[in-house]
Coordinates of C-alpha atoms and ligand atoms in Angstrom, one line a residue:
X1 CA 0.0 0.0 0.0
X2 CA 1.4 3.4 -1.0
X3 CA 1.3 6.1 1.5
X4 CA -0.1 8.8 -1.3
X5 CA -2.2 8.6 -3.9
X6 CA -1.5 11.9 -5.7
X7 CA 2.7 11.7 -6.1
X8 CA 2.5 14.0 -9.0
X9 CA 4.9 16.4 -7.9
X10 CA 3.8 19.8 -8.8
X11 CA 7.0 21.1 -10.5
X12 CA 7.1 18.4 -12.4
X13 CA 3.4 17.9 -13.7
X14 CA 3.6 22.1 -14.2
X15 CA 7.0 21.6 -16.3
X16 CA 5.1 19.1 -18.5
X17 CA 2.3 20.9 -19.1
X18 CA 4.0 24.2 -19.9
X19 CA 6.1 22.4 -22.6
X20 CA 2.6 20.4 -24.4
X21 CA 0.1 22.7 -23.8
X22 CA -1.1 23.4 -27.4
X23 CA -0.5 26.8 -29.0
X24 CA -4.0 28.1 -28.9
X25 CA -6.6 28.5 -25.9
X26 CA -4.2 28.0 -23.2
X27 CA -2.2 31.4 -21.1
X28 CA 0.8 31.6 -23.8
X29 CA 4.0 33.9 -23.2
X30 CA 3.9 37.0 -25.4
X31 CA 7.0 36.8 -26.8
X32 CA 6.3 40.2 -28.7
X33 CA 7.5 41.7 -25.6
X34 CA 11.6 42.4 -25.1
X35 CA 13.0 39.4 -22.7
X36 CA 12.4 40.1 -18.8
X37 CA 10.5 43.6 -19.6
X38 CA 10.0 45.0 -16.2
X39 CA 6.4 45.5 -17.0
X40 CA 5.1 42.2 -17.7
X41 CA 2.3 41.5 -14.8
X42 CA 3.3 38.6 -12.2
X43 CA 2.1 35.6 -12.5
X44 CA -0.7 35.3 -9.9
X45 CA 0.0 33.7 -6.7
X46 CA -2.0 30.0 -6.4
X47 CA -1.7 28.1 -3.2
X48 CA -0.9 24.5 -4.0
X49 CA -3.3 21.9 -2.5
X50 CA -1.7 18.8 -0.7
X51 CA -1.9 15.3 -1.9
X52 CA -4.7 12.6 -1.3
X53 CA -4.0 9.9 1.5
X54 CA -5.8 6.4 1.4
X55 CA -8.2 7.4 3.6
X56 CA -8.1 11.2 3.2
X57 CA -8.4 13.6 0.6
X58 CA -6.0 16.5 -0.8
X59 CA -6.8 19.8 -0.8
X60 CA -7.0 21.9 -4.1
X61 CA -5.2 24.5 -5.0
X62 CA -6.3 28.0 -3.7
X63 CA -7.2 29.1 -7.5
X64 CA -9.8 25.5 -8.4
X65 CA -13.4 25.7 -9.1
X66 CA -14.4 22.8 -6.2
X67 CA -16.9 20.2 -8.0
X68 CA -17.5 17.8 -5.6
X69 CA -15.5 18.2 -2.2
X70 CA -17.4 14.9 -0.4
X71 CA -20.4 16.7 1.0
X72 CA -23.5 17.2 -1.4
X73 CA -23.9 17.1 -5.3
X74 CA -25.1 20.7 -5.7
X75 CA -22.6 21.5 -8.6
X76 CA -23.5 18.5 -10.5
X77 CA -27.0 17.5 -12.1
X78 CA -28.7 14.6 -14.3
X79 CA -28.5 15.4 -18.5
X80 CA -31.7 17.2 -18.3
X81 CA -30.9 19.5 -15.3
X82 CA -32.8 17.9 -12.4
X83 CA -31.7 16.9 -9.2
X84 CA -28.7 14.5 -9.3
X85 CA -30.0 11.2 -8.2
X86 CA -26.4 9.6 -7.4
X87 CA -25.4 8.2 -3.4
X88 CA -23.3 10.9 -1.3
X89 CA -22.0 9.0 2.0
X90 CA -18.6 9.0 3.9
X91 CA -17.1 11.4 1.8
X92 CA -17.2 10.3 -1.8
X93 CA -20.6 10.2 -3.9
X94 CA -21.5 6.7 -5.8
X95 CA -22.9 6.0 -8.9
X96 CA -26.7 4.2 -8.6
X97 CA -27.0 2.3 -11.7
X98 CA -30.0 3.1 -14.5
X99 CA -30.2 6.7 -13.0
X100 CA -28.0 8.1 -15.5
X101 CA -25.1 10.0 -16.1
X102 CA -24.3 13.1 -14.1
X103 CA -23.4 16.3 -15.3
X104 CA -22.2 20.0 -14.0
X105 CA -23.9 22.5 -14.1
X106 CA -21.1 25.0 -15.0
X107 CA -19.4 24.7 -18.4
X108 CA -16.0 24.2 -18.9
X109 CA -13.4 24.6 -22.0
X110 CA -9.8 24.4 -21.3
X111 CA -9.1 22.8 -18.0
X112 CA -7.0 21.1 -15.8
X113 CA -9.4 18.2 -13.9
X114 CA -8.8 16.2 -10.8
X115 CA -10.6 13.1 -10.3
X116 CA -10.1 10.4 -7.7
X117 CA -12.3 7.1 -8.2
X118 CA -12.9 4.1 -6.7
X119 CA -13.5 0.5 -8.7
X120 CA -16.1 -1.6 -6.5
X121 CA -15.0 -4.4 -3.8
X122 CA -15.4 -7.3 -4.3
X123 CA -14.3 -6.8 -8.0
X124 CA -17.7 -8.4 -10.2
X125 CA -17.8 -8.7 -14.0
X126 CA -15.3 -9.2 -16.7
X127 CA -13.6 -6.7 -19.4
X128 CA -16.0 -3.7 -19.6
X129 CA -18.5 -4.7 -17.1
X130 CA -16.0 -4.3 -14.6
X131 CA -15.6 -0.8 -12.1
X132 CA -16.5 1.1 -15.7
X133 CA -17.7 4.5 -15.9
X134 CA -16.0 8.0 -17.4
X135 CA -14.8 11.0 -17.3
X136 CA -16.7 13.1 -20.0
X137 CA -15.4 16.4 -21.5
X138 CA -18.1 18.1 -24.0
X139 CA -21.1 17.4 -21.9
X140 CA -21.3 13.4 -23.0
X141 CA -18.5 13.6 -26.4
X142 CA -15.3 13.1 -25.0
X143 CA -14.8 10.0 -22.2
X144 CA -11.6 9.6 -20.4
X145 CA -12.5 5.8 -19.7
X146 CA -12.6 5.0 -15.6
X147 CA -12.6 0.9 -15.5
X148 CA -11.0 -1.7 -13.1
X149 CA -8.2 -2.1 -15.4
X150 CA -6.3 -4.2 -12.5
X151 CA -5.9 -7.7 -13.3
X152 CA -8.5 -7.0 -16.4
X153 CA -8.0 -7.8 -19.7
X154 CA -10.0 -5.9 -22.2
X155 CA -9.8 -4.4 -25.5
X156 CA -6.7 -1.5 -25.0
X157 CA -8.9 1.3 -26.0
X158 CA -11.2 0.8 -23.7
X159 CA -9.2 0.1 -20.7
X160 CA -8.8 2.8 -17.5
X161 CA -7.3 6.1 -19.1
X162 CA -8.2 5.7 -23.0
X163 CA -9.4 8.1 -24.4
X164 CA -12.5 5.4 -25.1
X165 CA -12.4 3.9 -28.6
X166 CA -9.4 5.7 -30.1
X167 CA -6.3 5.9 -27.9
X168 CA -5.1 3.5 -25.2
X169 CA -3.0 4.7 -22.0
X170 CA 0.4 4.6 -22.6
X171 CA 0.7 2.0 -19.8
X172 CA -1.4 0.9 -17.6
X173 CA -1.5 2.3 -13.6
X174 CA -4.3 0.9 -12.1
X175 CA -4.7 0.5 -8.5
X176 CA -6.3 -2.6 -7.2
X177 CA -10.4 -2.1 -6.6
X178 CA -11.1 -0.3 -3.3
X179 CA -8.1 1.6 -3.5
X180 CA -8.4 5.3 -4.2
X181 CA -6.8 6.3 -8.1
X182 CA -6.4 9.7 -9.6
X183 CA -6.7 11.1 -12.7
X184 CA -4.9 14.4 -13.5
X185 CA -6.5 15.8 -17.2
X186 CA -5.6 18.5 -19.3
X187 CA -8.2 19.1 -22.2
X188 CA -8.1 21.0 -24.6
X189 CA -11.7 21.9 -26.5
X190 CA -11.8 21.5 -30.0
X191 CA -12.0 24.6 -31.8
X192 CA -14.9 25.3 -35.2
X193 CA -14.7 27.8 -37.3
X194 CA -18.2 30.0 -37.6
X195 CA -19.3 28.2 -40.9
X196 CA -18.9 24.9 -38.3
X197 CA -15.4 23.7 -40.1
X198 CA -13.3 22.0 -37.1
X199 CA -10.0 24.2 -36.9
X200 CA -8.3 21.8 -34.1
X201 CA -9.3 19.0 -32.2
X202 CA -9.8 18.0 -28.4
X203 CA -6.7 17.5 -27.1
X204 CA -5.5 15.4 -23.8
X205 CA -3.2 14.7 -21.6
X206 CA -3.3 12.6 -18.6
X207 CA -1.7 11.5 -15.3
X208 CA -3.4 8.4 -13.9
X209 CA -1.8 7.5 -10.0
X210 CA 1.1 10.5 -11.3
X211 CA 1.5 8.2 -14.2
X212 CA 1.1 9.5 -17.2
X213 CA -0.9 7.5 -19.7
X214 CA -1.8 10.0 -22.2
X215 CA 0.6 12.8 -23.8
X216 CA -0.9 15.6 -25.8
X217 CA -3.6 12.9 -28.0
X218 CA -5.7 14.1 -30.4
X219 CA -9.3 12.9 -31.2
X220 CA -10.7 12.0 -34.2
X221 CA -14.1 13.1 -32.6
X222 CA -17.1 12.1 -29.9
X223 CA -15.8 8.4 -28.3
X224 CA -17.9 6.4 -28.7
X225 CA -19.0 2.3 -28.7
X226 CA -18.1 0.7 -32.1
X227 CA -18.3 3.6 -34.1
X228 CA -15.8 7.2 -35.4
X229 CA -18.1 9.8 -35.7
X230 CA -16.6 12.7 -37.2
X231 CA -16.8 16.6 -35.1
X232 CA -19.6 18.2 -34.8
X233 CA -19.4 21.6 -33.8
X234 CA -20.4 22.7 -30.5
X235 CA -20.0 25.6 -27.7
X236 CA -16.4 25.4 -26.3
X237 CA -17.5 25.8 -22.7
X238 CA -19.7 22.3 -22.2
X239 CA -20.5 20.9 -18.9
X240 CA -18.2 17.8 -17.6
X241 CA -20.0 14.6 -16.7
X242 CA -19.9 11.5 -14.5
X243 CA -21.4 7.7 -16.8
X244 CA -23.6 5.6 -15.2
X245 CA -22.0 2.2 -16.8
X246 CA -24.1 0.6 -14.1
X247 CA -21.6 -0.2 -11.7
X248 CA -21.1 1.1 -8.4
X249 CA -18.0 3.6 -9.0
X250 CA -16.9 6.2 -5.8
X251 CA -15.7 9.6 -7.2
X252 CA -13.9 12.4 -4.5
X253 CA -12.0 15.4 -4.4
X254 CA -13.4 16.7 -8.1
X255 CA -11.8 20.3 -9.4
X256 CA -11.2 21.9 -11.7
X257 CA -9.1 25.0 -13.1
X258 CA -10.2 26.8 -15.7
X259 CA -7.0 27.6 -18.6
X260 CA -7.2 30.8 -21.0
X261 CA -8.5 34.2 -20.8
X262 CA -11.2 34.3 -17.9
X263 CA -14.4 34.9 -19.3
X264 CA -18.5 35.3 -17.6
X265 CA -19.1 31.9 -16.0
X266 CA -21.8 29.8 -18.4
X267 CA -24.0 27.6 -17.0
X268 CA -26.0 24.8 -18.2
X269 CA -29.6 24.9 -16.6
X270 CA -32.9 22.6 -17.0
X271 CA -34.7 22.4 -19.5
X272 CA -37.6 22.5 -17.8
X273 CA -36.5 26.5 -16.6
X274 CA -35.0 27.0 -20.3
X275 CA -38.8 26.1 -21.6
X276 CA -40.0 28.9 -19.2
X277 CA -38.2 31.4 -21.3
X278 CA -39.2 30.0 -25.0
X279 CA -41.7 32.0 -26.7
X280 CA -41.7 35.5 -28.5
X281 CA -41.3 38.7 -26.4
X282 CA -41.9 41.3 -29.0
X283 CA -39.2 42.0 -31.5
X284 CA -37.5 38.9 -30.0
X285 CA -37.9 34.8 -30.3
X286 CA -36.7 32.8 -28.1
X287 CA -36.1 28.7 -28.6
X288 CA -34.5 26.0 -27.2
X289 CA -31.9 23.6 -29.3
X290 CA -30.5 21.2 -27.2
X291 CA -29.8 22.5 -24.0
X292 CA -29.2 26.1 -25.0
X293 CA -31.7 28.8 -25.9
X294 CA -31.5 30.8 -29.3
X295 CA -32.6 34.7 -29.6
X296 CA -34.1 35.5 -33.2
X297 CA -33.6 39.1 -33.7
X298 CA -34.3 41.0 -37.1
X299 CA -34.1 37.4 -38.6
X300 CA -30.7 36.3 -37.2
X301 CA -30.1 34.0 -34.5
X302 CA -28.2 33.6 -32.3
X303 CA -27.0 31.5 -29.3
X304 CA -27.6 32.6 -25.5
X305 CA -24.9 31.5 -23.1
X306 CA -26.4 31.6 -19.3
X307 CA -24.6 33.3 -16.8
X308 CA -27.1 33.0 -14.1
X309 CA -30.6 31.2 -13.9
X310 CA -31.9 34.9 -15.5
X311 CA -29.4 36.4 -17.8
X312 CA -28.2 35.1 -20.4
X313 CA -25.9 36.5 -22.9
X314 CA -24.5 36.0 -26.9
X315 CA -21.0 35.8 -27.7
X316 CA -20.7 37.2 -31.6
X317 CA -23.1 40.4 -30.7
X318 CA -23.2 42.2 -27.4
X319 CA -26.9 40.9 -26.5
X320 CA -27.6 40.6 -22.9
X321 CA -30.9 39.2 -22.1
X322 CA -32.7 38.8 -18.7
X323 CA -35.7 37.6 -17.9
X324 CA -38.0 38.6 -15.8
X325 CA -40.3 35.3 -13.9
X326 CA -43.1 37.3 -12.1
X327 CA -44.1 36.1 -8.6
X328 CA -45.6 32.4 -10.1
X329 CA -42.8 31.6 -11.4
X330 CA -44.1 32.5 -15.0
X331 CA -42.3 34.6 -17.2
X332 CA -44.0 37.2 -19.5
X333 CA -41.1 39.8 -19.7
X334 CA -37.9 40.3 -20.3
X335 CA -35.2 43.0 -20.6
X336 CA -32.8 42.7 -23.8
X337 CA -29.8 45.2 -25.3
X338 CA -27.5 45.3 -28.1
X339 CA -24.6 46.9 -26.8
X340 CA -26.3 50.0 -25.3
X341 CA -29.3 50.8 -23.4
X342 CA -32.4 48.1 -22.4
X343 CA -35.6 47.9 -24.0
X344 CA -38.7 45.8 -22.1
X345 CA -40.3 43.4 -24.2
X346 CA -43.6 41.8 -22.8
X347 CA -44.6 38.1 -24.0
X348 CA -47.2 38.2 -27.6
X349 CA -46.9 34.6 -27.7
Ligands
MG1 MG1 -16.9 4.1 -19.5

């Protein structure tokens, strides 16, 4: 039994990632300034967490977005946005098989991820019906394959760490079941141009135990069982999910740091609220695709990003919307601007 179960050394994982972070998306130097210009802004100052024990876990770093810290599940949510439905006890939450997968409801892009997991005791099932579940990146595209890969042969893309279906880890560094594992992931969102066109494609790397089993690999597109779809655009920011494979997996100590320019939080919500807003408020229709809302405005559409349960916001035009629920709940008016002023718009439909 190892004494730690995070021994990735934080010079060392930061020296890695500096040197393989891709060159878009991520904080780059800007090397159009003269070497050790006196005004170039400091760095800012991140407390480092500490590292996991077997029976305890790390802290984060001062600077991480806290997901799932051992004591509720209010970050994270079921696909459509209602209450998550997965065990919380003694510190880590369990997956209940046939409830689903679990998602959050903030959206990330580029990130740095910690996830610990647990495969079940007493180890039951063969090859993929054994400890499996994911890691997912792009709400459900992109899985980071979680499976009791110790002592368990299975197909090598589909063993704990691929990236499922297209790469296998470079070794693998599974613990026995029980034991507490961690995966350290840098993504990197695939990037579409406007007419849709992918320009790059997810990237990731990944330190499972400290190990690392993936370096920098690119995907073809979604993972997925028995098939290579090819991209299809999507929002970079996307919520992270949990899979319900129907085995009892343990997750703890979940962050996340966000990587590039900081930008408004976005936020995934329910449908059920997003349906609230749908209709036409004057000038303006509003839909739902997905699990996003569209504005139509003067025959263009465009997409709404939520930063709160009320305001919502577009990305290629300053539009800020925010609705207005009245004391029911219901919600005939809004507030909407294009770069300048607000104009009410009352519900015609
Ligand atoms: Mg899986």
């Amino acid at each position: 039994m190892q004494t730690t179960l995070s021994p990735v050394h934080g010079f060392f994982l930061a020296a890695v990632l500096a040197t393989i972070t891709p060159g878009h998306g991520g904080a780059q130097p800007n090397l159009t300034r003269p070497s050790h210009d006196r005004t170039q802004p400091s760095p800012p100052v991140v407390t480092p967490g500490t590292s996991s024990t077997p029976t305890q876990p790390g802290r984060p770093p001062s600077d991480a977005i806290v997901l799932f810290d051992g004591t509720d599940l209010s970050q994270w949510v079921s696909q459509d946005g209602s209450s998550a439905p997965w065990k919380v006890r003694d510190g880590y939450m369990e997956c209940v098989g046939g409830t689903g997968y679990l998602r959050t409801l903030r959206n990330f892009g580029d990130c740095q991820l910690h996830v610990e997991w647990a495969a079940p005791v007493p180890a039951e099932g063969v090859g993929q019906g054994r400890g499996n579940s994911g890691v997912f990146f792009g709400m459900t595209r992109y899985e980071v394959q979680v499976l009791d890969s110790y002592q368990n042969n299975t197909y090598a893309d589909g063993s704990a760490g691929s990236l499922y279906g297209q790469h296998p880890p470079l070794v693998n560094a599974c613990r026995p079941p029980g034991e507490w594992q961690t995966y350290d992931i840098l993504y990197t969102a695939p990037r579409f141009a406007a007419d849709g066109a992918l320009q790059s494609p997810a990237r990731f790397t990944v330190f499972h135990n400290g190990v690392l089993i993936q370096h920098n690999a690119e995907l073809t597109g979604p993972t997925d069982w028995i098939d290579r779809a090819p991209y299809a655009p999507h929002a970079e920011k996307q919520p992270l999910a949990l899979q319900d494979h129907r085995n009892p997996v343990r997750f703890r100590n979940i962050w996340v740091r966000e990587l590039g320019p900081a930008g408004k939080p976005e936020f995934t919500f329910a449908d059920r609220l997003l349906d609230s807003y749908t209709g036409t408020f004057g000038s303006l229709e509003i839909a739902r695709e997905g699990h996003q809302l569209t504005a139509k405005v003067g025959g263009k559409k465009l997409w709404l990003f939520a930063e709160s349960p009320t305001r919502f916001f577009a990305k290629t035009t300053d539009v800020q919307i925010e609705f207005k629920p009245d004391a029911d709940g219901k919600v005939n008016e809004l507030v909407w601007s294009v770069g300048e002023g607000a104009n009410v718009a009352k519900r015609t439909r």
